[in-house]
Short mmCIF file of C-alpha atoms in Angstrom, two decimals:
data_model
loop_
_atom_site.label_atom_id
_atom_site.label_comp_id
_atom_site.label_asym_id
_atom_site.label_seq_id
_atom_site.Cartn_x
_atom_site.Cartn_y
_atom_site.Cartn_z
CA MET A 17 0.00 0.00 0.00
CA ARG A 18 1.33 3.43 -0.94
CA ALA A 19 2.32 5.63 1.99
CA ASN A 20 0.49 8.89 2.59
CA LYS A 21 3.11 11.67 2.60
CA ASP A 22 0.72 14.07 4.31
CA LEU A 23 0.61 11.70 7.29
CA GLY A 24 4.39 11.29 7.33
CA GLN A 25 4.10 7.53 6.82
CA HIS A 26 7.24 5.41 6.66
CA PHE A 27 6.24 1.80 7.35
CA LEU A 28 8.78 -0.34 9.21
CA VAL A 29 8.99 -3.47 7.07
CA ASP A 30 12.02 -5.24 8.52
CA GLN A 31 10.97 -8.18 10.71
CA GLU A 32 14.23 -8.26 12.66
CA SER A 33 13.92 -4.57 13.59
CA VAL A 34 10.33 -5.09 14.70
CA GLN A 35 11.38 -8.01 16.90
CA ARG A 36 14.15 -5.91 18.46
CA ILE A 37 11.61 -3.21 19.34
CA VAL A 38 9.33 -5.76 21.01
CA GLU A 39 12.24 -7.22 22.98
CA ALA A 40 13.43 -3.77 24.05
CA SER A 41 9.94 -2.90 25.26
CA GLU A 42 9.92 -5.89 27.65
CA VAL A 43 6.16 -6.08 27.26
CA GLY A 44 4.49 -8.79 29.31
CA SER A 45 1.08 -10.36 29.76
CA THR A 46 0.02 -7.81 32.38
CA ASP A 47 0.84 -4.75 30.26
CA GLN A 48 -1.60 -2.53 28.45
CA VAL A 49 0.08 -1.01 25.39
CA LEU A 50 -0.95 2.05 23.43
CA GLU A 51 0.40 1.94 19.88
CA ILE A 52 0.21 5.26 18.07
CA GLY A 53 0.07 4.82 14.31
CA ALA A 54 -0.37 1.08 13.87
CA GLY A 55 0.11 1.29 10.10
CA THR A 56 0.16 -2.09 8.38
CA GLY A 57 0.21 -3.91 11.73
CA LEU A 58 3.61 -5.58 11.62
CA LEU A 59 4.57 -4.30 15.07
CA THR A 60 0.97 -4.46 16.28
CA ALA A 61 0.70 -8.20 15.66
CA LYS A 62 3.89 -8.98 17.57
CA LEU A 63 2.85 -6.79 20.49
CA ALA A 64 -0.57 -8.46 20.60
CA ARG A 65 1.09 -11.85 21.14
CA GLN A 66 2.95 -10.63 24.23
CA ALA A 67 0.92 -7.85 25.84
CA GLY A 68 -2.17 -8.18 27.97
CA GLN A 69 -3.94 -5.69 25.72
CA VAL A 70 -2.96 -3.52 22.75
CA ILE A 71 -4.85 -0.29 22.06
CA ALA A 72 -4.01 0.47 18.43
CA LEU A 73 -4.60 3.96 17.02
CA GLU A 74 -4.56 4.51 13.26
CA ILE A 75 -5.77 7.68 11.57
CA ASP A 76 -5.50 6.28 8.01
CA SER A 77 -8.81 4.56 7.18
CA ARG A 78 -7.12 2.48 4.45
CA MET A 79 -5.25 0.53 7.14
CA ILE A 80 -8.28 -0.43 9.19
CA PRO A 81 -9.30 -3.56 7.15
CA ILE A 82 -5.73 -4.87 7.53
CA LEU A 83 -5.58 -4.17 11.26
CA GLU A 84 -8.99 -5.73 11.87
CA ASN A 85 -7.45 -9.10 11.02
CA ILE A 86 -5.17 -8.93 14.06
CA SER A 87 -6.72 -10.66 17.06
CA GLY A 88 -6.31 -9.42 20.60
CA ILE A 89 -6.25 -5.69 19.88
CA LYS A 90 -8.66 -2.84 20.49
CA LEU A 91 -8.61 -0.73 17.33
CA PHE A 92 -9.44 2.95 16.96
CA ASN A 93 -9.58 4.75 13.60
CA GLN A 94 -8.66 7.97 15.37
CA ASP A 95 -6.14 10.78 15.59
CA PHE A 96 -3.92 10.57 18.68
CA ARG A 97 -4.57 14.26 19.30
CA GLU A 98 -8.22 13.42 19.99
CA PHE A 99 -7.70 10.20 21.96
CA ASP A 100 -8.72 10.20 25.64
CA LEU A 101 -5.63 9.12 27.58
CA SER A 102 -7.63 8.92 30.81
CA SER A 103 -9.41 5.85 29.38
CA LEU A 104 -6.20 3.83 29.71
CA ALA A 105 -5.13 1.67 32.64
CA GLN A 106 -2.69 3.05 35.17
CA GLY A 107 0.89 2.22 34.20
CA TYR A 108 0.19 1.70 30.49
CA LYS A 109 3.10 1.68 28.04
CA VAL A 110 3.36 3.56 24.75
CA ILE A 111 5.12 1.90 21.82
CA ALA A 112 5.14 3.61 18.45
CA ASN A 113 6.88 4.25 15.15
CA LEU A 114 6.03 7.94 15.06
CA PRO A 115 5.70 10.24 12.06
CA TYR A 116 8.67 12.56 12.48
CA TYR A 117 6.55 15.71 12.46
CA MET A 118 4.48 14.45 15.42
CA THR A 119 7.39 13.58 17.72
CA SER A 120 7.57 16.64 19.96
CA PHE A 121 3.81 16.93 20.29
CA VAL A 122 3.34 13.25 21.20
CA ILE A 123 6.10 13.26 23.81
CA ARG A 124 4.89 16.51 25.33
CA ARG A 125 1.25 15.40 25.49
CA LEU A 126 2.12 12.05 27.08
CA LEU A 127 4.50 13.46 29.68
CA GLU A 128 2.25 16.38 30.58
CA ALA A 129 -0.84 14.17 30.84
CA GLU A 130 -2.47 13.46 34.17
CA SER A 131 -2.74 9.86 32.89
CA GLN A 132 0.98 9.54 32.28
CA PRO A 133 2.39 6.29 30.83
CA SER A 134 4.93 4.27 32.78
CA GLU A 135 7.19 4.08 29.74
CA LEU A 136 7.49 5.45 26.20
CA ILE A 137 9.31 3.33 23.60
CA LEU A 138 9.40 5.44 20.47
CA LEU A 139 10.98 5.10 17.05
CA ILE A 140 11.84 8.65 16.02
CA GLN A 141 14.29 10.62 13.90
CA ARG A 142 17.83 9.97 15.17
CA GLU A 143 18.70 13.67 15.32
CA VAL A 144 15.72 14.34 17.60
CA ALA A 145 16.57 11.36 19.82
CA GLN A 146 20.12 12.68 20.16
CA ARG A 147 18.76 16.10 21.13
CA ILE A 148 16.65 14.53 23.87
CA VAL A 149 19.61 12.73 25.47
CA ALA A 150 22.15 15.49 24.75
CA PRO A 151 24.65 16.40 27.49
CA GLN A 152 24.80 19.78 29.20
CA GLY A 153 26.17 22.30 26.73
CA GLN A 154 23.97 21.00 23.93
CA LEU A 155 20.55 21.09 25.58
CA SER A 156 17.31 22.15 23.91
CA VAL A 157 13.81 23.05 25.10
CA LEU A 158 12.70 19.50 24.25
CA ALA A 159 15.53 17.94 26.27
CA ILE A 160 14.69 20.06 29.30
CA MET A 161 10.99 19.25 29.02
CA VAL A 162 11.73 15.51 28.89
CA GLY A 163 14.32 15.84 31.65
CA TYR A 164 11.80 17.46 33.99
CA TYR A 165 9.56 14.39 33.85
CA ALA A 166 11.73 11.45 32.88
CA ASP A 167 15.02 9.73 32.14
CA ALA A 168 15.76 8.84 28.52
CA GLU A 169 18.17 6.60 26.64
CA ILE A 170 18.71 5.62 23.02
CA ILE A 171 18.46 1.84 22.60
CA PHE A 172 19.52 1.37 18.97
CA ASP A 173 19.43 2.96 15.51
CA ILE A 174 17.57 1.74 12.42
CA SER A 175 18.75 2.53 8.90
CA PRO A 176 16.45 4.07 6.26
CA ASP A 177 16.38 0.89 4.14
CA LYS A 178 14.32 -0.89 6.82
CA PHE A 179 11.33 1.33 5.99
CA SER A 180 8.97 1.71 3.05
CA PRO A 181 9.30 4.28 1.67
CA PRO A 182 12.76 4.85 3.15
CA PRO A 183 13.14 8.19 4.96
CA ARG A 184 16.15 10.37 4.22
CA VAL A 185 17.55 9.98 7.73
CA TYR A 186 18.28 7.30 10.32
CA SER A 187 15.80 6.54 13.07
CA SER A 188 16.48 5.71 16.72
CA LEU A 189 14.52 3.74 19.27
CA ILE A 190 14.39 5.82 22.43
CA LYS A 191 13.11 4.71 25.82
CA ILE A 192 11.67 7.42 28.07
CA ARG A 193 10.84 6.48 31.68
CA PRO A 194 8.89 8.98 33.80
CA THR A 195 10.37 9.18 37.29
CA LYS A 196 10.12 11.27 40.44
CA LYS A 197 12.64 14.16 40.56
CA SER A 198 13.22 17.06 42.93
CA ILE A 199 12.85 19.51 40.03
CA GLN A 200 9.17 18.53 39.88
CA GLU A 201 8.59 20.50 43.08
CA LEU A 202 8.82 23.58 40.84
CA ASP A 203 5.86 24.65 38.73
CA TYR A 204 6.28 23.11 35.28
CA GLN A 205 4.51 25.84 33.30
CA GLU A 206 6.51 28.61 34.95
CA LEU A 207 9.76 26.71 34.47
CA MET A 208 9.08 26.14 30.77
CA ARG A 209 8.12 29.79 30.32
CA LEU A 210 11.54 30.71 31.71
CA VAL A 211 13.32 28.11 29.56
CA LYS A 212 11.56 29.20 26.37
CA ALA A 213 12.50 32.81 27.07
CA GLY A 214 16.11 31.76 27.50
CA PHE A 215 16.08 29.87 24.21
CA SER A 216 14.15 32.57 22.34
CA GLN A 217 17.39 33.98 20.94
CA LYS A 218 19.83 31.09 21.23
CA ARG A 219 22.83 32.90 19.77
CA LYS A 220 22.58 35.75 22.26
CA LYS A 221 23.91 35.79 25.79
CA LEU A 222 21.49 34.28 28.28
CA LYS A 223 20.92 37.55 30.13
CA ASN A 224 19.91 39.29 26.91
CA SER A 225 17.61 36.48 25.79
CA LEU A 226 15.87 36.42 29.16
CA SER A 227 15.52 40.19 29.28
CA SER A 228 13.91 40.22 25.85
CA GLY A 229 11.84 37.05 26.29
CA LEU A 230 10.44 38.03 29.70
CA ALA A 231 10.25 41.79 29.05
CA GLN A 232 12.34 42.47 32.17
CA PRO A 233 15.15 45.01 32.67
CA ILE A 234 18.62 43.57 32.29
CA SER A 235 19.48 44.62 35.87
CA ARG A 236 16.74 42.38 37.26
CA ILE A 237 17.83 39.46 35.07
CA GLU A 238 21.42 39.88 36.26
CA GLN A 239 20.19 39.82 39.87
CA TRP A 240 18.38 36.51 39.29
CA LEU A 241 21.41 35.02 37.57
CA ALA A 242 23.76 36.13 40.36
CA GLU A 243 21.44 34.65 43.00
CA ALA A 244 21.40 31.36 41.07
CA GLY A 245 25.17 31.36 40.57
CA ILE A 246 24.87 31.39 36.77
CA ASP A 247 27.08 33.32 34.35
CA GLY A 248 24.75 35.54 32.32
CA ASN A 249 27.22 35.54 29.43
CA LYS A 250 26.54 31.87 28.77
CA ARG A 251 24.09 30.65 26.12
CA ALA A 252 20.85 28.91 27.10
CA GLN A 253 21.99 25.50 25.83
CA GLU A 254 24.93 25.55 28.28
CA LEU A 255 22.65 25.36 31.32
CA GLY A 256 21.62 22.07 32.86
CA LEU A 257 18.20 21.22 34.24
CA GLU A 258 19.29 22.01 37.81
CA ASP A 259 20.61 25.41 36.67
CA TRP A 260 17.18 26.27 35.29
CA GLY A 261 15.65 25.13 38.56
CA ARG A 262 17.91 27.42 40.62
CA LEU A 263 17.21 30.30 38.24
CA MET A 264 13.47 29.84 38.64
CA VAL A 265 13.81 29.88 42.43
CA ALA A 266 15.91 33.06 42.23
CA LYS A 267 13.32 34.64 39.94
CA SER A 268 10.48 33.74 42.31
CA GLU A 269 12.32 35.14 45.33
CA ASN A 270 13.42 38.36 43.64
CA THR A 271 10.41 39.44 41.60
CA PRO A 272 8.36 42.24 43.13
#
């Protein structure tokens, strides 16, 4: 079946790669799995043989007759953006070969959800996966958002020739595990507002980006930075998650 470019479809057709994903997911008979974008069902069928239940979402109506032949799944011809995550069991897992353009949205929605999954096993563009697990000095807004909620690691890469049609870039399987962290004592929305302001002009010094992004005088920004022990001449990507946490505390304590 021809892929729909508008949906960003690249079907994983390599059986060995599919098996490696299932093994990496460590899915067992007590697990409920949400698969986003079931496609032709190659991964879906293998998950259905191991999981307690597979909830398969597929927006492309052409795929539904194929997926209906797979026993042991609950199938929804639905967009993930409209799916009710609160309908899932506590501790559910998400396993998906995601359209590249949906990656950030899917991760953000799942991690920010009140009904948060216990684990995300996602096949995504390698460059994006590397950004998520990047070390301090190379951080991004996405990496900080993930880091607030979870730990992440890249499991393995998959070459373009394992897909139909082949994408132009490599993909990586990334595992994201939500976990309790002290940073979560800080308000997430306020923290991300601060982070986004810092990254609003990445090539500028942090103090200038924050001043512009938050519409605050540079003197006040410098006070926050000094209180947090952060060099305002750095760039936003040079700060670690804990640095942003200290900066937010300093901002809260020194804003009239």
